Coordinates of C-alpha atoms in Angstrom, one line a residue:
M3 CA -28.2 10.2 -20.1
Q4 CA -24.9 12.0 -19.9
A5 CA -23.3 12.9 -23.5
G6 CA -21.0 10.6 -24.5
L7 CA -21.7 8.0 -21.9
F8 CA -23.0 4.7 -22.8
P9 CA -25.3 2.7 -20.4
E10 CA -22.7 0.2 -19.6
S11 CA -20.4 2.9 -18.7
I12 CA -23.0 4.4 -16.2
A13 CA -23.6 1.3 -14.6
L14 CA -19.9 0.9 -14.2
E15 CA -19.7 4.3 -12.6
Q16 CA -22.6 3.6 -10.1
K17 CA -20.4 0.5 -8.8
L18 CA -17.5 2.6 -7.8
L19 CA -16.6 3.2 -3.9
P20 CA -17.4 6.9 -2.6
V21 CA -13.9 8.6 -1.9
P22 CA -13.6 9.4 1.7
T23 CA -12.8 13.0 2.3
G24 CA -11.4 15.3 5.3
P25 CA -8.6 14.1 7.7
L26 CA -6.5 10.8 6.9
C27 CA -8.0 9.2 9.8
I28 CA -8.8 5.5 10.2
S29 CA -12.1 5.0 12.2
E30 CA -12.6 1.9 14.9
A31 CA -14.4 -1.1 13.6
G32 CA -18.0 0.0 13.3
S33 CA -20.9 -1.8 14.5
A34 CA -21.7 -3.3 11.2
P35 CA -20.3 -6.9 10.3
S36 CA -16.6 -6.7 9.5
I37 CA -14.5 -9.0 7.7
E38 CA -11.1 -10.2 8.6
L39 CA -8.9 -8.8 6.0
S40 CA -9.0 -5.8 3.8
L41 CA -6.0 -5.5 1.2
V42 CA -5.6 -2.1 -0.9
L43 CA -4.1 -2.0 -4.1
P44 CA -3.1 1.7 -5.0
T45 CA -2.8 2.1 -8.7
L46 CA -1.8 4.4 -11.5
N47 CA -1.6 3.3 -15.0
E48 CA -1.8 -0.3 -14.0
A49 CA -4.5 -1.7 -16.1
R50 CA -2.3 -4.2 -18.0
N51 CA -1.2 -5.9 -14.7
L52 CA -4.7 -6.1 -12.9
E53 CA -6.1 -8.8 -15.0
R54 CA -3.1 -10.9 -13.9
L55 CA -2.6 -9.9 -10.2
V56 CA -6.3 -9.6 -8.8
P57 CA -7.2 -13.2 -10.0
L58 CA -3.9 -14.3 -8.2
V59 CA -4.1 -12.6 -5.2
D60 CA -7.9 -13.5 -4.9
G61 CA -7.2 -17.2 -5.2
I62 CA -4.4 -17.3 -2.6
L63 CA -6.6 -15.4 -0.1
R64 CA -9.4 -17.8 -0.8
E65 CA -6.9 -20.6 0.2
L66 CA -6.7 -18.9 3.7
Q67 CA -10.3 -19.4 4.4
V68 CA -10.7 -16.1 5.8
S69 CA -13.0 -13.2 4.8
Y70 CA -11.6 -10.6 2.8
E71 CA -11.9 -7.8 0.4
L72 CA -9.3 -6.2 -2.1
I73 CA -9.8 -2.5 -2.9
V74 CA -8.3 -0.9 -5.9
V75 CA -7.6 2.8 -5.3
D76 CA -7.0 4.3 -8.9
D77 CA -5.7 8.0 -9.4
D78 CA -7.9 8.2 -12.3
S79 CA -5.1 6.7 -14.6
P80 CA -5.2 7.9 -18.1
D81 CA -5.0 4.0 -19.0
G82 CA -8.5 3.8 -17.5
T83 CA -7.1 1.5 -14.7
W84 CA -10.5 2.0 -12.7
K85 CA -12.3 0.6 -15.6
K86 CA -10.3 -2.4 -15.9
A87 CA -10.6 -3.0 -12.0
L88 CA -14.5 -2.7 -12.5
N89 CA -14.5 -5.1 -15.0
V90 CA -12.4 -7.6 -13.3
S91 CA -14.6 -7.3 -10.2
R92 CA -17.6 -8.9 -12.6
T93 CA -15.4 -12.3 -12.0
V94 CA -14.0 -11.1 -8.6
P95 CA -16.5 -10.3 -6.0
A96 CA -14.3 -9.6 -3.4
L97 CA -12.7 -6.7 -5.3
R98 CA -14.1 -3.0 -4.7
V99 CA -13.0 0.0 -6.6
M100 CA -12.1 3.8 -5.7
R101 CA -11.5 6.2 -8.4
R102 CA -10.0 9.3 -7.2
R103 CA -9.9 12.6 -8.8
G104 CA -8.0 15.5 -7.8
E105 CA -6.3 14.0 -4.6
R106 CA -2.9 12.4 -5.6
G107 CA -0.2 10.4 -4.3
L108 CA 0.3 6.5 -3.3
A109 CA 0.5 7.0 0.5
T110 CA -2.8 9.1 0.8
A111 CA -4.4 6.5 -1.6
V112 CA -3.7 3.8 0.6
I113 CA -5.3 5.7 3.4
R114 CA -8.4 6.5 1.5
G115 CA -8.8 2.8 0.9
W116 CA -8.2 2.0 4.4
Q117 CA -10.8 4.4 5.3
A118 CA -13.5 2.6 3.1
A119 CA -12.2 -0.8 4.3
R120 CA -14.1 -3.0 6.6
G121 CA -11.2 -5.5 7.8
K122 CA -10.1 -5.8 11.0
V123 CA -6.7 -6.3 9.7
L124 CA -5.5 -3.9 6.9
G125 CA -2.8 -4.4 4.1
V126 CA -1.2 -2.9 1.2
M127 CA 0.6 -4.1 -1.6
D128 CA 1.7 -2.7 -5.2
A129 CA -0.3 -3.6 -8.2
D130 CA 2.6 -3.7 -10.5
L131 CA 3.7 -7.3 -9.9
Q132 CA 6.7 -6.4 -7.9
H133 CA 5.4 -7.8 -4.6
P134 CA 4.8 -11.6 -4.7
P135 CA 1.3 -12.4 -3.6
E136 CA 2.4 -15.7 -2.2
V137 CA 3.9 -13.7 0.5
L138 CA 0.4 -12.8 1.8
P139 CA -0.2 -16.2 3.6
M140 CA 3.2 -15.5 5.7
L141 CA 2.1 -12.1 6.4
W142 CA -1.5 -13.1 7.7
R143 CA 0.1 -15.7 9.8
Q144 CA 2.0 -13.2 11.5
T145 CA -0.7 -11.2 12.5
Q146 CA -2.5 -14.1 13.7
T147 CA 0.5 -14.9 16.0
G148 CA 1.3 -11.8 17.9
A149 CA 2.4 -9.1 15.3
D150 CA 0.8 -5.8 15.5
L151 CA 2.5 -5.3 12.1
A152 CA 3.7 -7.8 9.5
V153 CA 6.2 -6.5 6.8
A154 CA 7.4 -8.1 3.8
S155 CA 11.1 -7.3 3.7
R156 CA 14.0 -7.2 1.3
W157 CA 16.4 -7.2 3.8
V158 CA 16.0 -10.0 6.2
P159 CA 16.9 -13.7 5.5
G160 CA 14.8 -15.0 2.5
G161 CA 14.6 -11.5 1.0
G162 CA 16.4 -9.8 -1.7
V163 CA 16.1 -7.8 -5.0
S164 CA 16.2 -9.4 -8.4
A165 CA 18.0 -7.5 -10.5
W166 CA 18.8 -4.0 -9.0
S167 CA 21.7 -2.1 -10.7
L168 CA 24.6 -0.8 -8.3
R169 CA 23.2 2.8 -8.6
R170 CA 19.7 1.6 -7.3
R171 CA 21.1 -0.4 -4.5
M172 CA 23.1 2.4 -3.6
I173 CA 20.1 5.0 -3.5
S174 CA 18.0 2.8 -1.5
W175 CA 20.7 2.1 1.1
T176 CA 21.5 5.9 1.3
A177 CA 17.5 6.5 1.9
Q178 CA 17.9 4.0 4.7
A179 CA 20.9 5.4 6.1
L180 CA 19.5 8.9 6.2
G181 CA 16.2 7.5 8.2
R182 CA 18.3 5.9 10.7
F183 CA 20.0 9.2 11.3
V184 CA 17.0 11.4 11.2
L185 CA 14.6 8.9 12.9
P186 CA 16.7 6.4 14.7
K187 CA 13.9 5.3 17.1
V188 CA 11.5 4.8 14.1
V189 CA 13.7 3.2 11.3
T190 CA 16.0 1.2 13.4
R191 CA 12.9 -1.1 14.3
L192 CA 12.7 -2.4 10.5
A193 CA 15.1 -4.0 8.4
D194 CA 13.1 -2.7 5.6
P195 CA 11.4 0.7 6.6
L196 CA 10.8 1.4 2.8
S197 CA 8.6 -1.4 2.1
G198 CA 5.5 -0.8 0.6
F199 CA 4.0 -4.5 1.3
F200 CA 2.3 -5.0 4.8
L201 CA -0.2 -6.0 7.0
L202 CA -1.5 -4.4 10.3
H203 CA -4.2 -4.8 12.8
R204 CA -6.7 -2.0 12.4
E205 CA -6.8 -0.8 16.1
T206 CA -3.2 0.2 15.7
L207 CA -4.1 2.9 13.4
A208 CA -7.5 3.9 14.6
G209 CA -8.1 7.5 15.7
V210 CA -4.8 8.6 14.7
T211 CA -4.5 11.6 11.9
L212 CA -1.9 10.7 9.4
D213 CA -0.1 13.2 7.3
P214 CA 2.2 11.2 4.6
R215 CA 4.3 12.4 1.7
G216 CA 5.0 10.5 -1.7
Y217 CA 5.2 6.8 -1.6
K218 CA 6.6 5.7 1.7
I219 CA 3.7 5.0 3.9
L220 CA 5.5 2.4 6.5
I221 CA 7.6 4.8 8.1
E222 CA 4.6 7.5 8.6
V223 CA 2.5 4.3 10.3
V224 CA 5.3 3.3 12.6
A225 CA 6.3 6.9 13.5
R226 CA 2.7 8.3 14.4
C227 CA 1.0 5.0 15.6
Y228 CA 1.3 2.6 18.6
I229 CA 2.9 -0.4 16.9
G230 CA 4.1 -2.9 19.5
N231 CA 5.3 -6.3 17.8
I232 CA 6.6 -5.9 14.4
A233 CA 7.4 -9.1 12.3
E234 CA 9.3 -9.1 8.9
V235 CA 9.1 -11.9 6.2
G236 CA 11.7 -12.1 3.5
Y237 CA 10.6 -11.6 -0.4
I238 CA 12.4 -11.2 -3.4
F239 CA 11.5 -7.8 -5.0
R240 CA 10.6 -8.3 -8.8
E241 CA 11.3 -5.7 -11.7
R242 CA 8.5 -4.4 -13.3
E243 CA 7.1 -6.3 -16.1
Q244 CA 5.1 -3.2 -17.6
E245 CA 6.6 0.2 -18.2
K246 CA 9.6 1.7 -16.2
S247 CA 10.2 1.7 -12.2
K248 CA 8.0 4.7 -10.7
A249 CA 11.0 5.4 -8.2
T250 CA 12.3 8.7 -9.6
W251 CA 14.6 11.4 -8.0
N252 CA 11.3 13.1 -6.9
V253 CA 10.3 10.1 -5.0
Y254 CA 13.3 10.4 -2.7
V255 CA 13.2 14.2 -2.4
Q256 CA 9.4 13.7 -0.9
Y257 CA 11.1 11.0 1.2
I258 CA 13.6 13.5 2.6
S259 CA 10.7 15.9 3.3
H260 CA 8.7 13.4 5.0
L261 CA 11.7 12.5 7.2
A262 CA 12.1 16.3 8.4
I263 CA 8.5 16.6 9.0
L264 CA 8.4 13.4 11.4
R265 CA 11.5 14.4 13.1
R266 CA 9.7 17.6 14.1
T267 CA 6.3 16.0 15.1
M268 CA 8.3 13.6 17.1
L269 CA 10.7 16.2 18.9
R270 CA 7.2 17.9 20.0
K271 CA 5.8 14.7 21.6
P272 CA 6.2 14.5 25.3
Q273 CA 8.7 12.2 26.4

């Protein structure tokens, strides 16, 4: 037995999903039986939220009567989020857990989760209770009625933000305006290009090597993949109930760098 580890801890470790390595590329659906929906929950210090969130999401997806899995991808959180997720999985069989060590970042966590996923439709939502799980059925229906990509949006009818300060609203508006200027053919396709809550068909991603920066994965997906029909569903963005927002200035610096990289990539593409 490893020093300092109890048998129960070792058993929990053995239940962890292996972390994919290599290029950030999603495979086609394999020959093994697949499921209909895989939803990734990227986490960093979200132990206190998971006990509430996972059973709620699980109950909503069960009511849809589709086959599904939930995948928590945790960046080795100091608060032991991955351990909490494994404990929750005892009562939520659809929950799978991945613990990443070394590699960091929300966007890459999502892609690693998608690489381990078995779903025909892949999705992501925050684990901090800012994204209301009640929107999932509407997003799912959009993917089943013609949408390649279904996005939960703050900036369409029915959407909004709960209690943002004027400063935070201005930062968000500025970020979107910059995106429209730098990547007009990408960003103008979406009312909320900075959303982190969406579902899309696996086939739209398969075989494409992604190279995201920071938190904003949706722009990466729309810029690099062939996305035909996009549907947006309004939702009210909630404030964090635990700790403070992770939307720091560094996040926006990474976003600007990401826009510049995507701009150069798209300019090199044959027209």
